[in-house]
Amino acid sequence: MIVIGGGLAGLSAGVALAEAGWRVRLFEQRPFLGGRATSYVLPDGEHVDNCQHVTLGCCTNLEDFYKRVGSAGKIKFFDRLLFQDPQGKIGRMQAGVLPAPFHMTGSFASFAPLSLADKRSIARALLDILRGRGHTADLDTPGGISMLEWLRRRRQTPGAIERFWRVVLVSALDEELGRTDARFGVDVFWKGFLSNRGGYRMGVPAVPLAELYEGCKTAMESRGGEVNLRTPIRAIHLAKGAIESVEFDAGRAESADAYVFALPHLVMAELASDEMKRAEPSLAQLENIGVAPITGVHLWFDRAVMHEPFVTLLDTTTQWIFNKSALYENSNGIRKEKGQYLQLVISASYDLLAKPRQEIIDLCLKEVLQALPGARNAKLVKATVIKEASATFSPQPGVDRWRPRQETHIAGMYLAGDWTHTGWPATMEGAVRSGYLAAEAVLRQAGTPKTILRPDLPPDGFVAWFT
Ligand SMILES: Cc1cc2nc3c(=O)[nH]c(=O)nc-3n(C[C@H](O)[C@H](O)[C@H](O)COP(=O)(O)OP(=O)(O)OC[C@H]3O[C@@H](n4cnc5c(N)ncnc54)[C@H](O)[C@@H]3O)c2cc1C
């Protein structure tokens, strides 16, 4: 079995297939595993994530994957999400004593950055999602409708759109509301906030991301497999409608009984020959799937400037501030320092792509100083900006029609990646789901079917009674 690509999709497929008894050989072009959800060491020795990554309680397959590779204990879960506007008004989202779907009622009622009119309009829209059990009739419009259109149809106030829907969904889906298929937006609220008390709980890695994948190598190698880093695939060869081999540098060719291609979709599109596109027409459509950017800003201060582990800012360019020093505290090998390391995240950061890095640092620093009074007397020791222009696929209305299934019409060829048909947006959960689905397809074809995909969190509380 050959897996190409050592991101979460390739790793989850590789680990699941190794556990099912296959000898897995994984090939990754970079010197480390984790793909987009990884970390590396800067020349000055600082460990930085490619970008802060978070998971939610409703990400059941990612949780399963972390358990399989021994990393579940490296994720810290938080029950309280904190929101702050430039006037210093604070909103909290935290489950209270009531059962789902009313578990957030208390924190929603006291959410200071929203007006009563905002809250009424939001409650109406949430009720609509609840009545449809995560679905509303207009989501079935051919070609999809945008989230903004969905909100307009439900007469949401400007405050509700800007300070609630936009804040949650741009972070979760990495796209502006006008360019997001409403299906994804409704799903976030159904799975994350309405159907189950624990769906919204936020999981944040307590170690640099690359450390989450140490168990993957062992899982594959202990079963006779291998993990090859710095080994980019250069070509795919077909013979009689089946994959014959894959080619690496210097013409080295490798063959296997089955191949999982877990590459970014645009790399896959480039590698697929015309013959492959004729045999598997979905490969000819991949370029229809657009991409969206995320920018991470890393700031190191000479002293502690923030106590919370993270906070969401409203009405600013900066969307999230993560207190990396607090999140890493007491974790493996991470030293406790006098200063503090913060990581800021800006999703759908189209406006920042062309801006010089120093301008981005200045802009974000100004917002940090406004939000965190403790930072005003602190010295910024160093700062860096990581722009990911193709961070995720863009969840545009109708995008699902371009997302191929994991099983293809080419014998021996399976696809994985957050961009394949999973029903999920571009997330770590989506990537792991795709890997598990690809592994299931391989096992089905081999005549040894097995269920690997984990189910969604079951509805609980009152929601369980009427679903
Ligand atoms: C800045 C940023 C922030 C994000 N934040 C979050 C978040 O908070 N929560 C969340 O759930 N998701 C987040 N995501 C999305 C998440 O990272 C992805 O959905 C997920 O990691 C995708 O995994 P993948 O395996 O499908 O793809 P990738 O991770 O892209 O894996 C593809 C792999 O293929 C390798 N490859 C490419 N070309 C070749 C070649 N020729 N030969 C061999 N190997 C090759 C790549 O090096 C890579 O390792 C974020 C993404 C980014 C970029």
Coordinates of C-alpha atoms and ligand atoms in Angstrom, one line a residue:
M1 CA 0.0 0.0 0.0
I2 CA 1.4 3.4 -0.9
V3 CA 0.2 6.7 0.6
I4 CA 1.3 9.9 -0.9
G5 CA 1.2 13.0 1.3
G6 CA 1.9 13.2 5.1
G7 CA -0.9 15.6 6.1
L8 CA -3.7 14.6 8.3
A9 CA -5.5 12.9 5.4
G10 CA -2.5 10.7 4.5
L11 CA -1.6 10.0 8.1
S12 CA -5.1 8.9 9.1
A13 CA -5.5 6.7 6.0
G14 CA -2.0 5.2 6.6
V15 CA -2.5 4.6 10.3
A16 CA -6.0 3.0 9.8
L17 CA -4.7 0.8 7.0
A18 CA -1.6 -0.3 9.0
E19 CA -3.9 -1.2 11.9
A20 CA -6.0 -3.2 9.4
G21 CA -2.9 -5.3 8.6
W22 CA -1.6 -3.5 5.5
R23 CA 2.1 -2.7 5.0
V24 CA 1.9 1.0 4.4
R25 CA 4.7 3.0 2.7
L26 CA 4.1 6.7 3.1
F27 CA 5.9 9.4 0.9
E28 CA 5.9 13.0 1.9
Q29 CA 7.8 15.8 0.1
R30 CA 8.6 17.9 3.2
P31 CA 11.1 17.0 6.0
F32 CA 8.2 16.7 8.5
L33 CA 4.7 15.3 8.9
G34 CA 1.4 17.2 9.4
G35 CA 1.0 19.1 6.1
R36 CA -0.8 22.4 6.8
A37 CA -1.4 21.4 10.4
T38 CA 2.2 21.3 11.4
S39 CA 4.9 23.3 13.2
Y40 CA 8.6 24.0 12.5
V41 CA 11.6 25.6 14.2
L42 CA 12.6 29.1 13.2
P43 CA 16.3 29.9 12.6
D44 CA 16.4 31.4 16.2
G45 CA 15.2 28.1 17.7
E46 CA 11.6 29.2 18.3
H47 CA 8.9 26.5 17.7
V48 CA 6.1 28.0 15.7
D49 CA 2.9 26.4 14.4
N50 CA 2.3 27.0 10.7
C51 CA -0.8 28.6 12.3
Q52 CA -2.7 28.1 15.5
H53 CA -5.1 25.1 14.9
V54 CA -8.1 24.4 17.1
T55 CA -10.7 21.5 17.2
L56 CA -14.2 21.3 18.6
G57 CA -16.0 18.7 20.6
C58 CA -18.0 17.8 17.5
C59 CA -14.8 16.7 15.6
T60 CA -15.2 13.0 16.5
N61 CA -12.9 11.6 13.9
L62 CA -10.0 13.9 14.7
E63 CA -10.4 12.9 18.4
D64 CA -10.4 9.2 17.4
F65 CA -7.2 9.8 15.3
Y66 CA -5.4 11.5 18.2
K67 CA -6.3 8.6 20.4
R68 CA -5.0 6.1 17.9
V69 CA -1.6 7.8 17.7
G70 CA -1.4 8.6 21.4
S71 CA -1.8 12.3 21.2
A72 CA -5.3 12.8 22.7
G73 CA -3.7 13.9 26.0
K74 CA -1.8 16.7 24.2
I75 CA -5.1 18.6 23.5
K76 CA -6.5 20.9 26.2
F77 CA -10.2 21.4 26.0
F78 CA -11.9 24.6 27.2
D79 CA -15.6 25.1 28.1
R80 CA -15.7 28.9 27.9
L81 CA -15.2 31.0 24.8
L82 CA -14.6 34.7 25.4
F83 CA -15.4 37.6 23.1
Q84 CA -14.3 41.2 23.5
D85 CA -15.2 44.4 21.6
P86 CA -13.1 47.5 21.3
Q87 CA -15.2 49.2 24.0
G88 CA -14.2 46.4 26.4
K89 CA -17.6 44.8 26.5
I90 CA -17.2 41.1 27.1
G91 CA -19.4 38.2 26.0
R92 CA -19.0 34.6 27.1
M93 CA -20.3 31.4 25.6
Q94 CA -20.4 28.6 28.0
A95 CA -22.9 25.7 28.6
G96 CA -25.1 26.3 31.7
V97 CA -27.2 23.8 33.5
L98 CA -30.0 23.5 30.9
P99 CA -30.0 20.6 28.5
A100 CA -29.4 21.0 24.7
P101 CA -30.5 23.0 22.8
F102 CA -30.9 25.5 25.7
H103 CA -27.5 25.0 27.3
M104 CA -26.2 28.3 25.9
T105 CA -29.3 30.3 26.8
G106 CA -27.8 31.9 29.9
S107 CA -24.5 33.1 28.3
F108 CA -26.4 34.2 25.2
A109 CA -28.8 36.3 27.3
S110 CA -26.0 38.1 29.0
F111 CA -23.8 38.5 25.9
A112 CA -23.0 42.2 26.2
P113 CA -21.6 42.9 22.7
L114 CA -25.1 42.1 21.2
S115 CA -28.2 44.2 21.6
L116 CA -31.6 42.8 22.4
A117 CA -32.7 43.2 18.8
D118 CA -29.6 41.3 17.6
K119 CA -30.3 38.5 20.0
R120 CA -34.0 38.2 19.0
S121 CA -33.0 37.9 15.3
I122 CA -30.3 35.3 16.1
A123 CA -32.7 33.3 18.3
R124 CA -35.2 33.2 15.4
A125 CA -32.6 31.9 13.0
L126 CA -31.3 29.3 15.4
L127 CA -34.9 28.1 16.0
D128 CA -35.2 27.6 12.2
I129 CA -32.1 25.4 12.2
L130 CA -33.4 23.5 15.2
R131 CA -36.8 22.9 13.6
G132 CA -35.1 21.5 10.5
R133 CA -32.7 19.4 12.6
G134 CA -29.7 21.1 11.0
H135 CA -31.4 21.7 7.6
T136 CA -33.6 24.3 6.1
A137 CA -35.4 24.0 2.8
D138 CA -33.6 26.8 1.1
L139 CA -30.2 24.9 1.5
D140 CA -31.4 22.6 -1.3
T141 CA -31.5 25.5 -3.9
P142 CA -29.6 24.1 -6.9
G143 CA -26.0 25.5 -6.8
G144 CA -26.5 26.4 -3.1
I145 CA -27.1 29.8 -1.5
S146 CA -24.6 31.9 0.3
M147 CA -24.7 32.2 4.1
L148 CA -25.2 36.0 3.8
E149 CA -28.3 35.4 1.6
W150 CA -29.5 32.8 4.2
L151 CA -29.1 35.4 7.0
R152 CA -30.8 38.1 4.9
R153 CA -33.8 35.9 4.3
R154 CA -34.1 35.6 8.1
R155 CA -33.8 39.3 8.5
Q156 CA -30.8 39.3 10.7
T157 CA -29.7 42.7 12.1
P158 CA -26.3 44.2 11.0
G159 CA -25.1 43.7 14.6
A160 CA -26.1 40.0 14.6
I161 CA -24.4 39.5 11.3
E162 CA -21.1 41.3 12.1
R163 CA -20.8 40.4 15.8
F164 CA -22.2 36.9 15.9
W165 CA -22.6 35.0 12.6
R166 CA -19.5 36.5 10.9
V167 CA -17.3 36.1 13.9
V168 CA -18.1 32.4 14.4
L169 CA -18.3 31.4 10.7
V170 CA -15.3 33.2 9.2
S171 CA -13.1 31.5 11.8
A172 CA -14.7 28.1 11.4
L173 CA -15.0 28.2 7.6
D174 CA -12.2 30.6 6.5
E175 CA -14.4 32.5 4.1
E176 CA -16.6 35.6 4.0
L177 CA -20.3 35.0 4.5
G178 CA -21.2 36.1 0.9
R179 CA -18.8 33.4 -0.4
T180 CA -19.8 30.6 1.9
D181 CA -22.3 27.9 1.1
A182 CA -25.0 28.3 3.8
R183 CA -25.1 24.5 4.2
F184 CA -21.7 24.7 5.9
G185 CA -22.7 27.6 8.1
V186 CA -25.9 26.0 9.3
D187 CA -24.0 22.7 10.0
V188 CA -21.5 24.6 12.2
F189 CA -24.3 25.8 14.4
W190 CA -26.2 22.5 14.4
K191 CA -23.3 20.3 15.2
G192 CA -21.3 22.8 17.3
F193 CA -23.9 24.7 19.3
L194 CA -27.4 23.2 19.2
S195 CA -27.6 19.4 19.0
N196 CA -25.2 18.5 21.8
R197 CA -23.9 20.2 24.9
G198 CA -20.3 19.3 24.2
G199 CA -20.1 20.1 20.5
Y200 CA -18.8 23.7 21.0
R201 CA -15.9 22.8 23.5
M202 CA -12.7 24.1 22.0
G203 CA -9.6 21.9 21.9
V204 CA -6.3 23.6 21.6
P205 CA -3.0 21.7 21.2
A206 CA -0.7 22.1 24.3
V207 CA 2.4 21.3 22.2
P208 CA 3.7 22.5 18.8
L209 CA 1.6 20.8 16.1
A210 CA 4.3 18.5 14.7
E211 CA 4.6 16.8 18.1
L212 CA 1.0 15.4 17.6
Y213 CA 2.2 13.1 14.9
E214 CA 5.1 11.3 16.6
G215 CA 2.9 8.2 17.0
C216 CA 2.0 7.9 13.3
K217 CA 5.4 6.8 12.3
T218 CA 5.5 4.1 15.0
A219 CA 2.0 3.0 14.0
M220 CA 3.1 2.4 10.4
E221 CA 6.7 1.2 11.0
S222 CA 5.9 -1.2 13.8
R223 CA 3.7 -3.1 11.3
G224 CA 6.4 -3.4 8.6
G225 CA 5.6 -0.1 6.9
E226 CA 7.8 3.0 6.3
V227 CA 7.6 6.8 6.4
N228 CA 9.7 8.5 3.7
L229 CA 10.2 12.2 4.2
R230 CA 11.7 14.6 1.5
T231 CA 10.3 12.3 -1.2
P232 CA 8.1 14.3 -3.6
I233 CA 6.1 12.3 -6.1
R234 CA 6.8 13.5 -9.7
A235 CA 4.4 11.4 -11.9
I236 CA 1.7 8.8 -11.8
H237 CA 1.8 6.0 -14.5
L238 CA -1.3 4.2 -15.7
A239 CA -1.5 0.9 -17.6
K240 CA -4.8 -0.7 -18.8
G241 CA -6.9 1.6 -16.6
A242 CA -5.0 0.9 -13.4
I243 CA -2.2 2.6 -11.6
E244 CA 1.0 0.9 -12.6
S245 CA 3.5 2.9 -10.5
V246 CA 4.3 6.3 -9.0
E247 CA 7.6 8.0 -9.9
F248 CA 9.9 10.0 -7.6
D249 CA 13.1 11.9 -8.3
A250 CA 15.8 10.4 -10.5
G251 CA 13.2 8.2 -12.1
R252 CA 12.7 5.9 -9.1
A253 CA 9.4 4.1 -9.5
E254 CA 7.4 2.3 -6.8
S255 CA 4.4 0.0 -7.1
A256 CA 1.8 -1.3 -4.7
D257 CA -1.6 -3.0 -4.7
A258 CA -3.3 0.2 -3.8
Y259 CA -2.5 3.9 -3.7
V260 CA -4.0 6.7 -1.6
F261 CA -3.2 10.1 -3.0
A262 CA -3.6 12.6 -0.1
L263 CA -2.2 15.7 -1.8
P264 CA -3.5 19.2 -1.9
H265 CA -6.2 19.4 -4.6
L266 CA -4.2 21.7 -7.0
V267 CA -1.2 19.4 -6.8
M268 CA -3.4 16.4 -7.6
A269 CA -4.9 18.3 -10.5
E270 CA -1.4 19.0 -11.9
L271 CA -0.2 15.4 -11.5
A272 CA -3.3 13.9 -13.1
S273 CA -2.6 13.2 -16.8
D274 CA -5.3 13.7 -19.5
E275 CA -5.7 9.9 -19.6
M276 CA -6.4 9.9 -15.9
K277 CA -8.8 12.7 -16.2
R278 CA -10.7 10.8 -18.9
A279 CA -10.8 7.7 -16.8
E280 CA -11.8 9.7 -13.6
P281 CA -13.7 12.8 -14.8
S282 CA -13.7 14.4 -11.3
L283 CA -10.0 14.9 -11.6
A284 CA -10.6 17.4 -14.5
Q285 CA -12.9 19.5 -12.2
L286 CA -10.5 20.1 -9.3
E287 CA -9.4 23.5 -10.5
N288 CA -13.0 24.7 -9.9
I289 CA -12.3 24.4 -6.2
G290 CA -11.0 27.8 -5.1
V291 CA -8.8 28.6 -2.1
A292 CA -8.9 31.0 0.8
P293 CA -6.1 32.6 2.9
I294 CA -5.3 32.7 6.6
T295 CA -2.7 34.9 8.2
G296 CA -1.0 34.2 11.5
V297 CA 0.8 36.9 13.4
H298 CA 3.3 35.8 16.1
L299 CA 4.2 38.3 18.8
W300 CA 6.8 37.8 21.6
F301 CA 6.6 40.2 24.6
D302 CA 9.1 40.7 27.4
R303 CA 6.5 40.0 30.1
A304 CA 3.0 38.5 30.6
V305 CA 0.4 40.7 28.9
M306 CA -2.7 38.4 29.0
H307 CA -4.1 35.8 31.5
E308 CA -6.8 34.1 29.4
P309 CA -5.7 31.2 27.2
F310 CA -7.4 32.8 24.2
V311 CA -9.9 35.6 23.3
T312 CA -11.9 36.5 20.2
L313 CA -11.9 40.2 19.2
L314 CA -14.9 41.8 17.7
D315 CA -14.8 44.6 15.0
T316 CA -11.1 44.4 14.4
T317 CA -8.8 42.9 11.8
T318 CA -7.4 40.5 14.5
Q319 CA -9.9 37.8 15.0
W320 CA -8.3 35.6 17.7
I321 CA -5.5 36.0 20.2
F322 CA -4.0 32.8 21.5
N323 CA -1.8 32.9 24.6
K324 CA 0.7 30.3 23.4
S325 CA 2.8 30.6 26.6
A326 CA -0.2 29.6 28.8
L327 CA -1.3 26.9 26.4
Y328 CA 2.2 25.3 26.3
E329 CA 2.7 25.6 30.0
N330 CA 3.6 22.4 31.7
S331 CA 3.8 20.6 28.4
N332 CA 6.6 18.3 27.4
G333 CA 9.9 20.1 27.0
I334 CA 8.4 23.6 26.8
R335 CA 10.2 25.9 29.2
K336 CA 8.4 28.5 31.2
E337 CA 9.7 31.9 30.3
K338 CA 9.3 35.3 31.8
G339 CA 8.0 36.8 28.6
Q340 CA 4.8 35.8 26.7
Y341 CA 4.2 34.5 23.2
L342 CA 0.9 35.3 21.6
Q343 CA -0.4 34.1 18.3
L344 CA -3.0 36.1 16.4
V345 CA -5.2 34.5 13.7
I346 CA -7.0 36.2 10.8
S347 CA -9.1 34.0 8.6
A348 CA -10.2 34.9 5.1
S349 CA -7.4 37.5 5.2
Y350 CA -7.7 38.6 1.6
D351 CA -7.0 42.2 2.5
L352 CA -3.6 41.3 4.1
L353 CA -2.2 39.2 1.3
A354 CA -0.6 42.2 -0.5
K355 CA 0.3 44.2 2.6
P356 CA 4.0 44.3 3.8
R357 CA 4.6 42.2 6.9
Q358 CA 5.6 45.2 9.0
E359 CA 2.4 46.9 8.2
I360 CA 0.4 43.8 9.4
I361 CA 2.4 43.7 12.6
D362 CA 1.8 47.4 13.2
L363 CA -1.9 47.1 12.6
C364 CA -2.3 44.0 14.8
L365 CA -0.1 45.4 17.6
K366 CA -2.3 48.4 17.8
E367 CA -5.3 46.2 18.2
V368 CA -3.6 44.1 20.8
L369 CA -2.6 47.1 22.8
Q370 CA -6.2 48.3 22.8
A371 CA -7.6 44.9 23.8
L372 CA -4.9 44.0 26.4
P373 CA -4.1 46.9 28.8
G374 CA -1.2 44.7 30.2
A375 CA 0.6 44.9 26.8
R376 CA 0.8 48.7 26.9
N377 CA 3.9 48.8 29.1
A378 CA 5.4 45.7 27.6
K379 CA 8.2 45.6 25.1
L380 CA 7.6 43.7 21.8
V381 CA 10.8 41.5 21.6
K382 CA 10.1 40.1 18.2
A383 CA 7.3 39.4 15.7
T384 CA 6.7 37.4 12.6
V385 CA 3.9 37.0 10.1
I386 CA 3.0 33.7 8.3
K387 CA 0.7 34.2 5.3
E388 CA -1.0 31.1 3.9
A389 CA -2.5 32.2 0.6
S390 CA -4.0 28.7 0.0
A391 CA -4.8 27.8 3.6
T392 CA -8.1 26.0 2.9
F393 CA -10.4 25.3 0.0
S394 CA -13.0 28.0 -0.3
P395 CA -16.5 26.6 0.8
Q396 CA -18.3 28.5 -1.9
P397 CA -22.0 27.9 -2.7
G398 CA -22.2 24.6 -4.7
V399 CA -18.5 23.6 -4.1
D400 CA -19.6 20.1 -3.1
R401 CA -20.3 19.2 -6.7
W402 CA -16.6 19.5 -7.5
R403 CA -15.4 17.4 -4.6
P404 CA -14.6 13.8 -5.7
R405 CA -15.3 10.7 -3.7
Q406 CA -12.4 8.8 -2.2
E407 CA -12.9 5.7 -4.5
T408 CA -12.2 6.4 -8.1
H409 CA -12.9 4.7 -11.5
I410 CA -9.1 4.0 -11.8
A411 CA -8.2 0.6 -10.4
G412 CA -6.0 1.0 -7.3
M413 CA -6.4 4.7 -7.0
Y414 CA -8.0 6.3 -3.9
L415 CA -8.2 10.0 -3.0
A416 CA -7.9 11.7 0.4
G417 CA -7.7 15.3 1.5
D418 CA -10.0 17.8 3.2
W419 CA -11.2 18.8 -0.3
T420 CA -12.6 15.3 -1.1
H421 CA -16.3 14.5 -0.6
T422 CA -16.7 14.4 3.2
G423 CA -19.6 16.8 3.8
W424 CA -17.2 18.8 6.0
P425 CA -15.5 22.0 5.3
A426 CA -11.7 22.3 5.1
T427 CA -10.8 21.3 8.6
M428 CA -8.6 18.8 10.4
E429 CA -11.8 16.8 11.0
G430 CA -12.6 16.8 7.3
A431 CA -9.0 15.7 6.5
V432 CA -9.2 12.7 8.9
R433 CA -12.7 11.8 7.7
S434 CA -11.3 11.7 4.1
G435 CA -8.4 9.5 5.2
Y436 CA -10.7 7.1 7.0
L437 CA -13.1 7.0 4.1
A438 CA -10.2 6.2 1.7
A439 CA -9.1 3.4 4.0
E440 CA -12.6 2.0 4.1
A441 CA -12.7 2.1 0.3
V442 CA -9.4 0.2 0.1
L443 CA -10.6 -2.4 2.5
R444 CA -14.0 -2.8 0.7
Q445 CA -12.3 -3.3 -2.6
A446 CA -9.9 -5.9 -1.1
G447 CA -13.0 -7.8 0.2
T448 CA -12.3 -7.1 3.8
P449 CA -14.8 -4.3 4.6
K450 CA -14.5 -2.5 7.9
T451 CA -16.1 0.6 9.4
I452 CA -13.5 3.1 10.5
L453 CA -15.4 6.4 10.3
R454 CA -16.7 7.5 13.7
P455 CA -20.3 8.8 13.9
D456 CA -21.2 12.4 14.8
L457 CA -21.8 13.3 18.4
P458 CA -25.4 12.1 19.0
P459 CA -28.0 14.8 19.8
D460 CA -28.6 15.0 23.5
G461 CA -30.9 16.8 26.0
F462 CA -34.3 17.8 24.5
V463 CA -32.9 17.6 21.0
A464 CA -32.6 13.8 21.4
W465 CA -36.3 13.6 22.0
F466 CA -37.4 15.1 18.8
T467 CA -34.7 13.9 16.3
Ligands
LIG1 C1 -3.2 28.7 8.4 C2 -4.2 27.6 8.6 C3 -5.0 27.5 9.7 C4 -5.9 26.5 9.9 N1 -6.6 26.4 11.0 C5 -7.4 25.3 11.2 C6 -8.1 25.1 12.5 O1 -7.9 25.9 13.4 N2 -8.8 24.0 12.6 C7 -9.0 23.1 11.6 O2 -9.7 22.1 11.9 N3 -8.3 23.2 10.5 C8 -7.6 24.3 10.2 N4 -6.9 24.5 9.1 C9 -7.2 23.5 8.0 C10 -6.4 22.2 8.2 O3 -5.0 22.5 8.4 C11 -6.5 21.4 6.9 O4 -7.9 21.2 6.6 C12 -5.9 20.0 7.1 O5 -4.6 20.0 7.7 C13 -5.7 19.4 5.7 O6 -5.0 18.2 5.7 P1 -4.8 17.4 4.4 O7 -4.0 16.2 4.7 O8 -6.0 17.2 3.6 O9 -3.9 18.3 3.4 P2 -2.3 18.9 3.7 O10 -2.2 19.1 5.1 O11 -2.2 19.9 2.7 O12 -1.5 17.6 3.3 C14 -1.0 17.3 2.0 C15 0.4 16.8 2.1 O13 0.9 16.5 0.8 C16 2.3 16.9 0.8 N5 2.7 17.1 -0.7 C17 2.4 18.1 -1.5 N6 3.0 17.8 -2.7 C18 3.6 16.6 -2.6 C19 4.3 15.8 -3.5 N7 4.5 16.2 -4.8 N8 4.8 14.6 -3.1 C20 4.6 14.2 -1.8 N9 3.9 14.9 -0.9 C21 3.4 16.1 -1.3 C22 2.3 18.2 1.5 O14 3.6 18.6 1.9 C23 1.4 17.8 2.7 O15 2.1 17.3 3.8 C24 -6.0 25.5 8.9 C25 -5.2 25.6 7.8 C26 -4.3 26.6 7.6 C27 -3.3 26.6 6.5

